[in-house]
Coordinates of C-alpha atoms in Angstrom, one line a residue:
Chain A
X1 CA -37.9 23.8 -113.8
X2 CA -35.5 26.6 -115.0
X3 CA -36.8 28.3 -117.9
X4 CA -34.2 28.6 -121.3
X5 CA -32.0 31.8 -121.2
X6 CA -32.9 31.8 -125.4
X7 CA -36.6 32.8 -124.4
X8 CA -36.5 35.8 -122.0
X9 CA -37.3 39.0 -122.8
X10 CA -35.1 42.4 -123.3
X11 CA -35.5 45.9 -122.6
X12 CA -34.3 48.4 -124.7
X13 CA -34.1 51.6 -122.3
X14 CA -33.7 54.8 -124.6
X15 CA -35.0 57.9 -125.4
X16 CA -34.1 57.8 -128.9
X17 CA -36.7 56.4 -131.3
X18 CA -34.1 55.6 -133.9
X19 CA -31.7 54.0 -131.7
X20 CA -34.5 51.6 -130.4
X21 CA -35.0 50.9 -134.2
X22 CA -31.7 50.8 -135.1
X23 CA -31.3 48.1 -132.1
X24 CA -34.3 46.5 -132.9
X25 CA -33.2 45.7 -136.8
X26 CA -30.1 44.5 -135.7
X27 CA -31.7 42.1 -133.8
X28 CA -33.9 41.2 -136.5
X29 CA -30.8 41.1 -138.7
X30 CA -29.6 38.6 -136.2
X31 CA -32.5 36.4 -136.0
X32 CA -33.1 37.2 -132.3
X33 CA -36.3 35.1 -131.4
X34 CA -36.3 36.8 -128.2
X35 CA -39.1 39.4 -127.1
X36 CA -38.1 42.9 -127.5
X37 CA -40.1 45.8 -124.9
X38 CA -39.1 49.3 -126.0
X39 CA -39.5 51.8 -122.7
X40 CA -38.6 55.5 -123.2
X41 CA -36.9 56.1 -119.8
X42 CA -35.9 55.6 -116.5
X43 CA -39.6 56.0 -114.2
X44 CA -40.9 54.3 -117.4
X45 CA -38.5 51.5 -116.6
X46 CA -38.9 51.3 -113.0
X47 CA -43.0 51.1 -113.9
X48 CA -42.4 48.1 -116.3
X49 CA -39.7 46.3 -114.0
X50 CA -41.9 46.9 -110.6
X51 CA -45.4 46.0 -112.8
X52 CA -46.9 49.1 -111.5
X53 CA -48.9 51.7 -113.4
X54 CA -49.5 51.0 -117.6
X55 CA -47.9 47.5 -116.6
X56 CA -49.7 46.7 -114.1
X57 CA -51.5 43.6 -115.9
X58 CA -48.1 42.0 -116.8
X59 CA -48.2 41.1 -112.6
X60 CA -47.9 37.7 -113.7
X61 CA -45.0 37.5 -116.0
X62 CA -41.3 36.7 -116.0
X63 CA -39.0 39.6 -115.4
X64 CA -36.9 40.4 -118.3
X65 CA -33.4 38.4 -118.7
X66 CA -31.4 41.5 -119.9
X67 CA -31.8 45.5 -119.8
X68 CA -29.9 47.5 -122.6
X69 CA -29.8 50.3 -120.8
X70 CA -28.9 54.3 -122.1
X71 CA -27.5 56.7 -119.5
X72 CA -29.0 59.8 -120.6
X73 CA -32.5 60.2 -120.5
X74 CA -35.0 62.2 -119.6
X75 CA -37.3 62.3 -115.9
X76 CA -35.2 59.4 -114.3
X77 CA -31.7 58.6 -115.9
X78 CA -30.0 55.6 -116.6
X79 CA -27.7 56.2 -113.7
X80 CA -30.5 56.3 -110.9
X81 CA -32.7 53.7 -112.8
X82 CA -29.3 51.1 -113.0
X83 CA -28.5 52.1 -109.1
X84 CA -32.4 51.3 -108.0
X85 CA -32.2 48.2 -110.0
X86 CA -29.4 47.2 -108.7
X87 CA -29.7 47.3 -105.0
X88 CA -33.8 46.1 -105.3
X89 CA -33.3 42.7 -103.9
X90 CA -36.0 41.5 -107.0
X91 CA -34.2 42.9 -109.9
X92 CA -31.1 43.1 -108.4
X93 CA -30.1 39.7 -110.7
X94 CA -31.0 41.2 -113.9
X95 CA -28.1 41.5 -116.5
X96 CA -27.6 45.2 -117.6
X97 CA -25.4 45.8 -120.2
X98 CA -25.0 50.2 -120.6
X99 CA -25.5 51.5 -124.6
X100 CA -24.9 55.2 -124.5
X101 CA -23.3 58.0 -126.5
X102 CA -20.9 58.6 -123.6
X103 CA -17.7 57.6 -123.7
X104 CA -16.4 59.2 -120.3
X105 CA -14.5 57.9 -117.6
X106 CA -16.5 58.9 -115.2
X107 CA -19.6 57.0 -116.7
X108 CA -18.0 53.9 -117.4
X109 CA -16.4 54.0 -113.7
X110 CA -20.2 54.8 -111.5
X111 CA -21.9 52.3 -113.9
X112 CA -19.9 49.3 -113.3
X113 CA -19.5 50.2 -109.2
X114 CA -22.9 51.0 -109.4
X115 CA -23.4 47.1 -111.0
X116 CA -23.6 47.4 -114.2
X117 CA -22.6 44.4 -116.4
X118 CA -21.2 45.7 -119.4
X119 CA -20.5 49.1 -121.2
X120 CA -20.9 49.7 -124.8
X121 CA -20.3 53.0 -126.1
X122 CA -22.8 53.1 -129.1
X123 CA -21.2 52.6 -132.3
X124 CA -21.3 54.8 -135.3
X125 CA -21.9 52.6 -138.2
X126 CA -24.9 49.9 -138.6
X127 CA -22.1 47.5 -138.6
X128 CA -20.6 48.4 -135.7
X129 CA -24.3 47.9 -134.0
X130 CA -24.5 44.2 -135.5
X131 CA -20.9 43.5 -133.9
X132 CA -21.4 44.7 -130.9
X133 CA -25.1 43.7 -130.0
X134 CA -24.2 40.3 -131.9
X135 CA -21.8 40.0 -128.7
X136 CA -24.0 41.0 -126.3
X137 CA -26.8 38.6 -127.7
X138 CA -24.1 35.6 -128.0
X139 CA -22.6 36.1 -124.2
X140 CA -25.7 37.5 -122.7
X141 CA -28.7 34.9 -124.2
X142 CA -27.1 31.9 -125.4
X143 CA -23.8 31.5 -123.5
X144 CA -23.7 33.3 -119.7
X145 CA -25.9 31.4 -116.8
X146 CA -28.2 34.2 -115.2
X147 CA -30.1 33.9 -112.4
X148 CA -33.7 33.2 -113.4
X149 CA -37.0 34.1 -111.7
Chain B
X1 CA 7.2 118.3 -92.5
X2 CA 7.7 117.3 -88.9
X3 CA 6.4 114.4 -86.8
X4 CA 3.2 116.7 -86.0
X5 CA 2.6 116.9 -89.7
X6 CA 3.5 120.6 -89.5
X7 CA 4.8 121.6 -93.7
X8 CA 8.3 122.7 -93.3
X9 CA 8.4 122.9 -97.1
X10 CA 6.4 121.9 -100.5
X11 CA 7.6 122.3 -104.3
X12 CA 5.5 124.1 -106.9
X13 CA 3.5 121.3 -108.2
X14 CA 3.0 119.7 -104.3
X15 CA 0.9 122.8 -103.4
X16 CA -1.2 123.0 -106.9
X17 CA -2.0 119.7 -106.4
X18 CA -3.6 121.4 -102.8
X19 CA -5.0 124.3 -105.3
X20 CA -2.7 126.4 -103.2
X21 CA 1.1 128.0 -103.4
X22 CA 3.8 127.0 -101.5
X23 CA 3.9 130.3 -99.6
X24 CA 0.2 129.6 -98.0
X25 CA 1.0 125.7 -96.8
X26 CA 4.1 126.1 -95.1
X27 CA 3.0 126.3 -91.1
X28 CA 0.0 124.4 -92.0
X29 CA -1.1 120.8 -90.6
X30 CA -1.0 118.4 -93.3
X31 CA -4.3 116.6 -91.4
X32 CA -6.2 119.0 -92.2
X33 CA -4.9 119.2 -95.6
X34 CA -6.0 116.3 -96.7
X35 CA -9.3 115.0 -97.2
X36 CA -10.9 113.2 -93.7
X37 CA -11.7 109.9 -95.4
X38 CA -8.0 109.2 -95.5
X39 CA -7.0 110.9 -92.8
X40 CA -6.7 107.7 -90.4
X41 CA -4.9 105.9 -92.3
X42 CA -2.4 108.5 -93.6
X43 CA -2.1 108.7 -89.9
X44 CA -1.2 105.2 -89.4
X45 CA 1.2 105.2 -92.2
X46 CA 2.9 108.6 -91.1
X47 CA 3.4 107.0 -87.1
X48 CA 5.0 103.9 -89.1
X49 CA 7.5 105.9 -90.6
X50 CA 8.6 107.1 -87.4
X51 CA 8.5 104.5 -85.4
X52 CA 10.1 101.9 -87.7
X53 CA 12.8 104.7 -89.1
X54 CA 11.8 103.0 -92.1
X55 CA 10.7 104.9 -95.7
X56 CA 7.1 103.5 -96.5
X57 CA 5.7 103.5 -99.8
X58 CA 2.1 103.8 -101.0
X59 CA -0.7 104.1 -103.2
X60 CA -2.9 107.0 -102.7
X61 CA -6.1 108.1 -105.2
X62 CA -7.2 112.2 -105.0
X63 CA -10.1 112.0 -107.2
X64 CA -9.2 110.6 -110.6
X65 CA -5.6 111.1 -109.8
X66 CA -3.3 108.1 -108.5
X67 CA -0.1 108.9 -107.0
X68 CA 2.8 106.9 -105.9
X69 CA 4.3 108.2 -102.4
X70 CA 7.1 107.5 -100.4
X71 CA 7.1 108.7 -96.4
X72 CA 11.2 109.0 -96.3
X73 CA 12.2 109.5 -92.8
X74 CA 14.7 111.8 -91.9
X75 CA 16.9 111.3 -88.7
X76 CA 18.5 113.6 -86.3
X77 CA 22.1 113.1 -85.3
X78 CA 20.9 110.5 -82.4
X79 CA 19.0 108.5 -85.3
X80 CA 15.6 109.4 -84.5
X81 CA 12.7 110.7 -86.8
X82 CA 12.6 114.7 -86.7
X83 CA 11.5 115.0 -90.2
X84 CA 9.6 113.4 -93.0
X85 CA 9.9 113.7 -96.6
X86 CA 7.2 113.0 -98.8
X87 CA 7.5 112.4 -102.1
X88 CA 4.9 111.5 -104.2
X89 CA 4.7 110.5 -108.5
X90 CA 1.7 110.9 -110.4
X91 CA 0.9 107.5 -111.5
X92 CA -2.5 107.3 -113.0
X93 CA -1.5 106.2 -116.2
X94 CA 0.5 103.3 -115.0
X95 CA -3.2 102.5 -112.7
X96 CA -5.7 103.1 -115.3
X97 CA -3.6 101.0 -117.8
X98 CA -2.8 98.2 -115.0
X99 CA -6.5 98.4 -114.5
X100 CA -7.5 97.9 -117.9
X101 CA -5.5 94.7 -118.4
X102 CA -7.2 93.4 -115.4
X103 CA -10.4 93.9 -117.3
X104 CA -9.0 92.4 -120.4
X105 CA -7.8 89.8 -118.7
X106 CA -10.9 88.9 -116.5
X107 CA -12.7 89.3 -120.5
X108 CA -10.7 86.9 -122.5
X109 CA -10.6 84.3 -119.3
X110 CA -14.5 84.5 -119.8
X111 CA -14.3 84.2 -123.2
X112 CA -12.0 81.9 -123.0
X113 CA -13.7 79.7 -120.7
X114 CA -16.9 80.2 -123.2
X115 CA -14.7 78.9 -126.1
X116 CA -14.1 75.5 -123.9
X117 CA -17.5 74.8 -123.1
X118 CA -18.5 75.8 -126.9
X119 CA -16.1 73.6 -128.5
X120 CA -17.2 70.8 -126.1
X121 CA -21.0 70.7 -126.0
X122 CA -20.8 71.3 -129.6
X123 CA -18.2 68.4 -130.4
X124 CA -20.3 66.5 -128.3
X125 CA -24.0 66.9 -129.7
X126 CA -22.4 67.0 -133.3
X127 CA -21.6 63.0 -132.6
X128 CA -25.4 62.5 -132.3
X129 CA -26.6 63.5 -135.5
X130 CA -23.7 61.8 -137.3
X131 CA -24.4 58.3 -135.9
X132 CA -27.9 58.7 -137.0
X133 CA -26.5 59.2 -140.7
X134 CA -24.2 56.3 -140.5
X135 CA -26.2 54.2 -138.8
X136 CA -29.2 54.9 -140.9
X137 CA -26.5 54.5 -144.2
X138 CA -25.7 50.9 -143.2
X139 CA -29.5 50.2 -142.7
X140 CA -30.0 51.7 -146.0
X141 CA -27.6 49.3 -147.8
X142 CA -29.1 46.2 -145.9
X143 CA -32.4 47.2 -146.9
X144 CA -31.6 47.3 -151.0
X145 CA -29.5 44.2 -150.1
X146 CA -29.0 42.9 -153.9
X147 CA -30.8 45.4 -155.4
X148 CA -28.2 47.9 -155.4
X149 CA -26.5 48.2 -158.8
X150 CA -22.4 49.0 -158.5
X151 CA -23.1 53.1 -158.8
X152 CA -25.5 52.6 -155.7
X153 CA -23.0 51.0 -153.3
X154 CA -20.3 53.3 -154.2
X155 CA -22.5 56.5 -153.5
X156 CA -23.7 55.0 -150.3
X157 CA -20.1 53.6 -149.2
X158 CA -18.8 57.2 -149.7
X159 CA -21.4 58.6 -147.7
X160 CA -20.4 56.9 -145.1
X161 CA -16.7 57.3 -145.2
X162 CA -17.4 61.0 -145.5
X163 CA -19.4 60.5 -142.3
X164 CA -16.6 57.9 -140.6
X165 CA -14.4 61.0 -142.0
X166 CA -16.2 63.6 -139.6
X167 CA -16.6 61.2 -136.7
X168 CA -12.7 61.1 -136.3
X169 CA -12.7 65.2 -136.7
X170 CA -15.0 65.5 -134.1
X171 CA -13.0 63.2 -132.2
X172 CA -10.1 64.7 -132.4
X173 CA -11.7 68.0 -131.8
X174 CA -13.1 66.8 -128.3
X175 CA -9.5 65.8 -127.3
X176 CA -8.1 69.1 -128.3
X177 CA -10.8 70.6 -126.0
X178 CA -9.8 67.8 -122.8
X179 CA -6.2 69.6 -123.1
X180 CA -8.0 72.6 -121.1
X181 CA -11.6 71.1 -120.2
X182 CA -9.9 67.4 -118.3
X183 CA -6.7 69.2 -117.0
X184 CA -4.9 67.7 -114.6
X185 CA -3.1 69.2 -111.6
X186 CA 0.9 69.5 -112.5
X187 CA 2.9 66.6 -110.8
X188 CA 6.7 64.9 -110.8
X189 CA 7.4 63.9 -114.6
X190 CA 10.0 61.4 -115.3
X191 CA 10.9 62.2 -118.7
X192 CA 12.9 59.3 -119.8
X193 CA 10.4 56.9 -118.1
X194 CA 7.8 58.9 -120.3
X195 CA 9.3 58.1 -123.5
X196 CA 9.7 54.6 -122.8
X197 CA 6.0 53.9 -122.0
X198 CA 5.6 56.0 -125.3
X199 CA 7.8 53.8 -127.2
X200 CA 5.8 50.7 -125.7
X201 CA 2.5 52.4 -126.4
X202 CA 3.6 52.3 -130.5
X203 CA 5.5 49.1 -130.4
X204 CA 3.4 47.7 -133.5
X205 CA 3.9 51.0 -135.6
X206 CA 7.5 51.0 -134.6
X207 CA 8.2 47.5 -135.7
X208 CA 6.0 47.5 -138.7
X209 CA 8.5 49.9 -140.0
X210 CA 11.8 48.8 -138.6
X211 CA 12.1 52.0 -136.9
X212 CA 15.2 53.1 -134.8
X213 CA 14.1 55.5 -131.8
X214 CA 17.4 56.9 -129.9
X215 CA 16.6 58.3 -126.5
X216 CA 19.0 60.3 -124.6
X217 CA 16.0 62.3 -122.3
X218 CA 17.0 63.0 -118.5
X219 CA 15.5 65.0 -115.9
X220 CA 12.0 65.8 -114.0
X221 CA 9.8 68.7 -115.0
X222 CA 6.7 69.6 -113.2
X223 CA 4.2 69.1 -115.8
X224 CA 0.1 66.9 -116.2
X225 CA 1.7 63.8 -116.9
X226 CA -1.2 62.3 -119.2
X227 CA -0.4 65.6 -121.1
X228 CA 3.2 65.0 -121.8
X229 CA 3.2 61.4 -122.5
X230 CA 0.2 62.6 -124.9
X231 CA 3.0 65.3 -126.5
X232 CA 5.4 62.6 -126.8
X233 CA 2.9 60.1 -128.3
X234 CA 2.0 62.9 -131.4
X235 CA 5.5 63.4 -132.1
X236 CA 6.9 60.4 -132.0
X237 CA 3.8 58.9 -133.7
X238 CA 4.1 61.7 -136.6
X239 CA 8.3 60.9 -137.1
X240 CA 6.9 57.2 -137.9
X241 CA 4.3 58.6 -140.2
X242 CA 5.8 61.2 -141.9
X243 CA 9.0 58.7 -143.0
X244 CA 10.8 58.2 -146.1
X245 CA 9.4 54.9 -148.3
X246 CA 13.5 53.7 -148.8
X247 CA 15.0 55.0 -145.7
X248 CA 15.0 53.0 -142.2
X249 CA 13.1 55.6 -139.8
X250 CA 15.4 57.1 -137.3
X251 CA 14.2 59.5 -134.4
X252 CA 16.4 60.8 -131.8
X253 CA 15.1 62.6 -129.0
X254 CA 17.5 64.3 -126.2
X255 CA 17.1 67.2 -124.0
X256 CA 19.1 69.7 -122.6
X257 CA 18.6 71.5 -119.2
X258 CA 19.1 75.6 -119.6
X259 CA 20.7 75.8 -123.1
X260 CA 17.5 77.7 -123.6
X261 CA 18.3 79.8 -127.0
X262 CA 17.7 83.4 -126.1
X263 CA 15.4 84.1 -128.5
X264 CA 13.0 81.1 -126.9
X265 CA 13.2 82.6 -124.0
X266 CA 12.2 85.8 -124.8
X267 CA 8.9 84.7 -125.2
X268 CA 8.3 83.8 -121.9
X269 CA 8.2 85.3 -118.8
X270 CA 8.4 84.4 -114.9
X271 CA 9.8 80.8 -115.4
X272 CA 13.1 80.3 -113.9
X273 CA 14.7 77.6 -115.9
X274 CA 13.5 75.3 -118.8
X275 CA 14.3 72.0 -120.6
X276 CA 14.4 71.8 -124.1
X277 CA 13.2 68.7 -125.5
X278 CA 14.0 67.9 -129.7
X279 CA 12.7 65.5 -131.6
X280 CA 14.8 64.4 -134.5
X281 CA 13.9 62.7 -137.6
X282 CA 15.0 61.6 -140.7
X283 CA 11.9 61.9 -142.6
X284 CA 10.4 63.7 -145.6
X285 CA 10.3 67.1 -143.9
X286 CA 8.2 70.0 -145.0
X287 CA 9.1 73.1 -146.6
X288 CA 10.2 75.8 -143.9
X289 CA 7.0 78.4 -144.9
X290 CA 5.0 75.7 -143.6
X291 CA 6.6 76.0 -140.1
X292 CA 4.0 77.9 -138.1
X293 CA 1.2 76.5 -140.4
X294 CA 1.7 72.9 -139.4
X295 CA 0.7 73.7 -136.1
X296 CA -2.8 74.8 -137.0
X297 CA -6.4 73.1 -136.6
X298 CA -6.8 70.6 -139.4
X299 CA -3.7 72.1 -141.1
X300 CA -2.4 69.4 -143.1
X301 CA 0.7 69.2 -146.0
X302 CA -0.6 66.1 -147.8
X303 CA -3.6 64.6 -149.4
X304 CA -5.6 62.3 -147.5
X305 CA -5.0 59.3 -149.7
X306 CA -1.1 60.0 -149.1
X307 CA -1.0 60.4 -145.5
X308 CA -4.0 59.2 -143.4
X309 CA -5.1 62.1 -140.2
X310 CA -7.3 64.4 -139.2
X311 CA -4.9 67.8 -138.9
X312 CA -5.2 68.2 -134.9
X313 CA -2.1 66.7 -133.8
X314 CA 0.2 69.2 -133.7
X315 CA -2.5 71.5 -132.6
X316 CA -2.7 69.3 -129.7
X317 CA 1.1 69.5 -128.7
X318 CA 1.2 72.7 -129.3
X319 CA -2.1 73.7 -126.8
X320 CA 0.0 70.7 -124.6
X321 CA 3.0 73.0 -124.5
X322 CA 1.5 76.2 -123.9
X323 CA -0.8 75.1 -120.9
X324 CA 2.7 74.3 -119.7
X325 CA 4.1 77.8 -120.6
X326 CA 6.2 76.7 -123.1
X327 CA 6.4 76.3 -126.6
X328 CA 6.9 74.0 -129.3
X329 CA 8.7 75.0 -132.9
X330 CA 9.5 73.0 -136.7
X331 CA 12.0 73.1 -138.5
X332 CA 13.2 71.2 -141.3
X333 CA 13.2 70.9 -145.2
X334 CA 11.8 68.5 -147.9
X335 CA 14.1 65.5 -147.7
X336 CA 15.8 66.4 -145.2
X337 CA 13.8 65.6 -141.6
X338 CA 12.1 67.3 -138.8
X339 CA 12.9 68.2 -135.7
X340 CA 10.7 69.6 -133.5
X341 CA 12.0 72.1 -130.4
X342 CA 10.0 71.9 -126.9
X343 CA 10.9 73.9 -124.5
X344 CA 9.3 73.4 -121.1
X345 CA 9.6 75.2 -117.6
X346 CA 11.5 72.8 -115.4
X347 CA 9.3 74.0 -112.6
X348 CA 5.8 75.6 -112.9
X349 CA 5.3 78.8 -110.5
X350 CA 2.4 79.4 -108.7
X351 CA 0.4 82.5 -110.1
X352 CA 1.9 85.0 -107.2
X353 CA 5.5 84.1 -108.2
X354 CA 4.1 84.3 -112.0
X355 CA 3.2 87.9 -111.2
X356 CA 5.4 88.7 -109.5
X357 CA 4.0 89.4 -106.3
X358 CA 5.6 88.3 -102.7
X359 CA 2.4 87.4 -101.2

């Protein structure tokens, strides 16, 4: 039977400690009943998503319904970790919405050719996090049919 | 001398330049005058001159000295080359100057290019920090919820304007920077067709205050047409702004190929013809001292709370207009309107025209 969208889990992909938090209490904010895994890069994300390594025990579990995923980051980046994603026939399916600081053409442009589902350029205020993550939770979790392991 | 390079004659200051007098070089070879490293080629130029019939000129360096030289042939009565004059200037002013601009000029190109990269990391990494403060602001206020009295709220909700404040200077700042950092190659630019999509682009702030936009703009210039439909955007954008409360806005802007006031052109240099582009309108003006001023970074007239903006627009359009090699000027007067003078090369030459050099 197809497991409900509302219980899958999400990734937060970023460096920053604070932006994690900040995304984690809007979330909480929101009411978001959904599982929340922090990972602090791109190898570290590739090592959760492929259940290797540190995550090897989670062998048995669901993949994760979305990735919020920051282009800039240290060892691998958000660019290679989105493109090895996106052409592993496993993960492939996986929603990934971009949250980054970068608002240039040229990032916005590779990340959707390189599949990316959605761009948000961070936003400056608390509010502006609510509003835009409140989107991304509505279309994302409760509204748009994804592909489920 | 002759063809041989025999010295028929030499003035006073051609022999001390030898170390000799006149008197001991005439008879003499002028090979073996001169020193061997540039004997070849003196040669070669010297067996041009006679074979071509043709005077050829050169540059020619004896030790810290540069002179100027001419080979000037001189014919017989059956037009060929008996005799050569050679004429030469001491120019090593002229060189040593010339050379020092180059180094000045390859200088403030680095520092220039420093400047760029400056103004854009830091622009860039100063957004970080900031979000953190407004972000951690709003988190703030949610996490006092009710327990904030009136005095806390206000403090916080400045806090974060003054924050939102700096967010759109930085902003603004990284765009100036994009003028030279995200330059594009210059292209065909349709004026008119410019200002139209312009005028599109503002429709709401053009109907919102019942504006009336005259256009009268002809011609193609070669110009980075995101750059000029950016110019056009700050201008027209600050006419609607910058209007009287009781007076229907109206801005007319017209151009006219080569009426180029002298004075305008004097400023420039190796551009053949120009377009001058104004921008007319019947808003509150500015008094004329302000003129250069206004074109400054985060120069502004007004107070925030009368006129909303960060200060970079006009520094924009005027970077805009001098990455095209032309220039922008205000005039005007309290009351009476602004118009702002472009003028803009129709055609942009390459950088051997610019310096002009044939090759």
């Amino acid at each position: 039977m197809k497991k409900k969208r509302n219980v899958v889990t999400i990734v937060i992909a970023d460096d920053d400690a604070e932006d994690r938090e900040m995304i984690r209490k809007v979330f909480e904010k929101r009411h978001l009943g959904n599982p929340l895994v922090e990972v602090e890069d791109g190898e570290d994300l590739m090592d959760y998503l492929l259940r290797r390594h540190t995550y090897a025990h989670l062998q048995s579990e669901p993949l994760p319904g979305l990735i919020l995923l920051d282009l800039n980051m240290p060892r691998i980046d958000g660019r290679d970790a989105l493109k090895e994603i996106k052409s592993n026939p496993k993960l492939g399916g996986i929603p990934v919405v971009i949250l980054t600081t970068s608002n240039s053409e040229e990032d916005v442009l590779c990340s959707y050719k390189a599949g990316a589902n959605g761009y948000i350029v961070k936003p400056i205020t608390f509010e502006g996090f609510v509003d835009a993550l409140g989107v991304v939770q509505r279309y994302w979790i409760e509204i748009v049919e994804a592909p489920v392991e | 001398m002759d063809t041989e390079g025999v010295v028929q004659a030499i003035n006073k200051t051609g022999a001390a330049r030898l170390g000799k007098v006149p008197a001991d070089l005439i008879g003499q070879n002028v090979y073996s005058l001169i020193p061997a490293e540039v004997r070849t080629r003196r040669m070669e130029l010297i067996t041009k001159c006679i074979m071509t019939g043709e005077p050829v000129r050169f540059e020619d360096r004896r030790g810290a000295i540069w002179f100027d030289q001419v080979l000037y042939p001189v014919k017989n009565e059956s037009g060929n080359v008996y005799m050569i004059a050679v004429f030469a200037m001491d120019i090593t002013d002229r060189v040593s100057a010339e050379e020092t601009m180059k180094r000045t000029m390859a200088e403030l190109g680095r520092v220039n290019a420093e400047m760029r990269d400056f103004l854009f990391v830091s622009s860039h990494d100063l957004q970080e920090p900031l979000r953190k403060i407004g972000g951690y602001i709003g988190l703030l206020k949610e996490h006092l919820g009710t327990a904030a009295d009136d005095a806390t709220r206000d403090y916080l909700d400045r806090m974060l304007n003054a924050s939102q404040r700096m967010h759109g200077l930085i902003v603004d700042l990284l765009e100036l920077s994009r003028i030279i950092t995200r330059a594009r190659p210059f292209g065909k630019v349709d004026l008119g067709m410019t200002m139209r999509q312009v005028i599109d682009d503002l429709e709401i702030q053009v109907k919102e205050c019942d504006a009336a936009i005259e256009v009268a703009l002809e011609g193609t210039i070669e110009a980075d047409a995101t750059q000029i439909r950016q110019l056009f955007q700050n201008l027209l954008g600050n006419a609607l702004k910058f209007r009287k409360n009781d007076v229907r806005p109206v801005v007319r802007v017209s151009s006219s190929p080569n009426a180029v006031p002298l004075d305008i052109l004097g400023i420039h240099y190796g551009i053949s013809e120009l377009v001058v582009i104004r921008f007319a309108d019947n808003g509150i003006g500015f008094q004329p001292k302000y003129a250069e001023k206004i074109f400054g970074l985060f120069q502004r007239l007004h107070r925030r709370d009368q006129y909303e903006g960060t200060g970079v627009g006009l520094a924009i359009c005027k970077k805009i207009a001098e990455r095209h090699k032309g220039c922008i000027i205000a005039e005007g007067n309290p009351g009476e309107g602004t118009v702002f003078t472009i003028s803009l090369p129709i055609r942009q030459l390459s950088k051997g025209e610019f310096m002009g050099e044939s090759d």
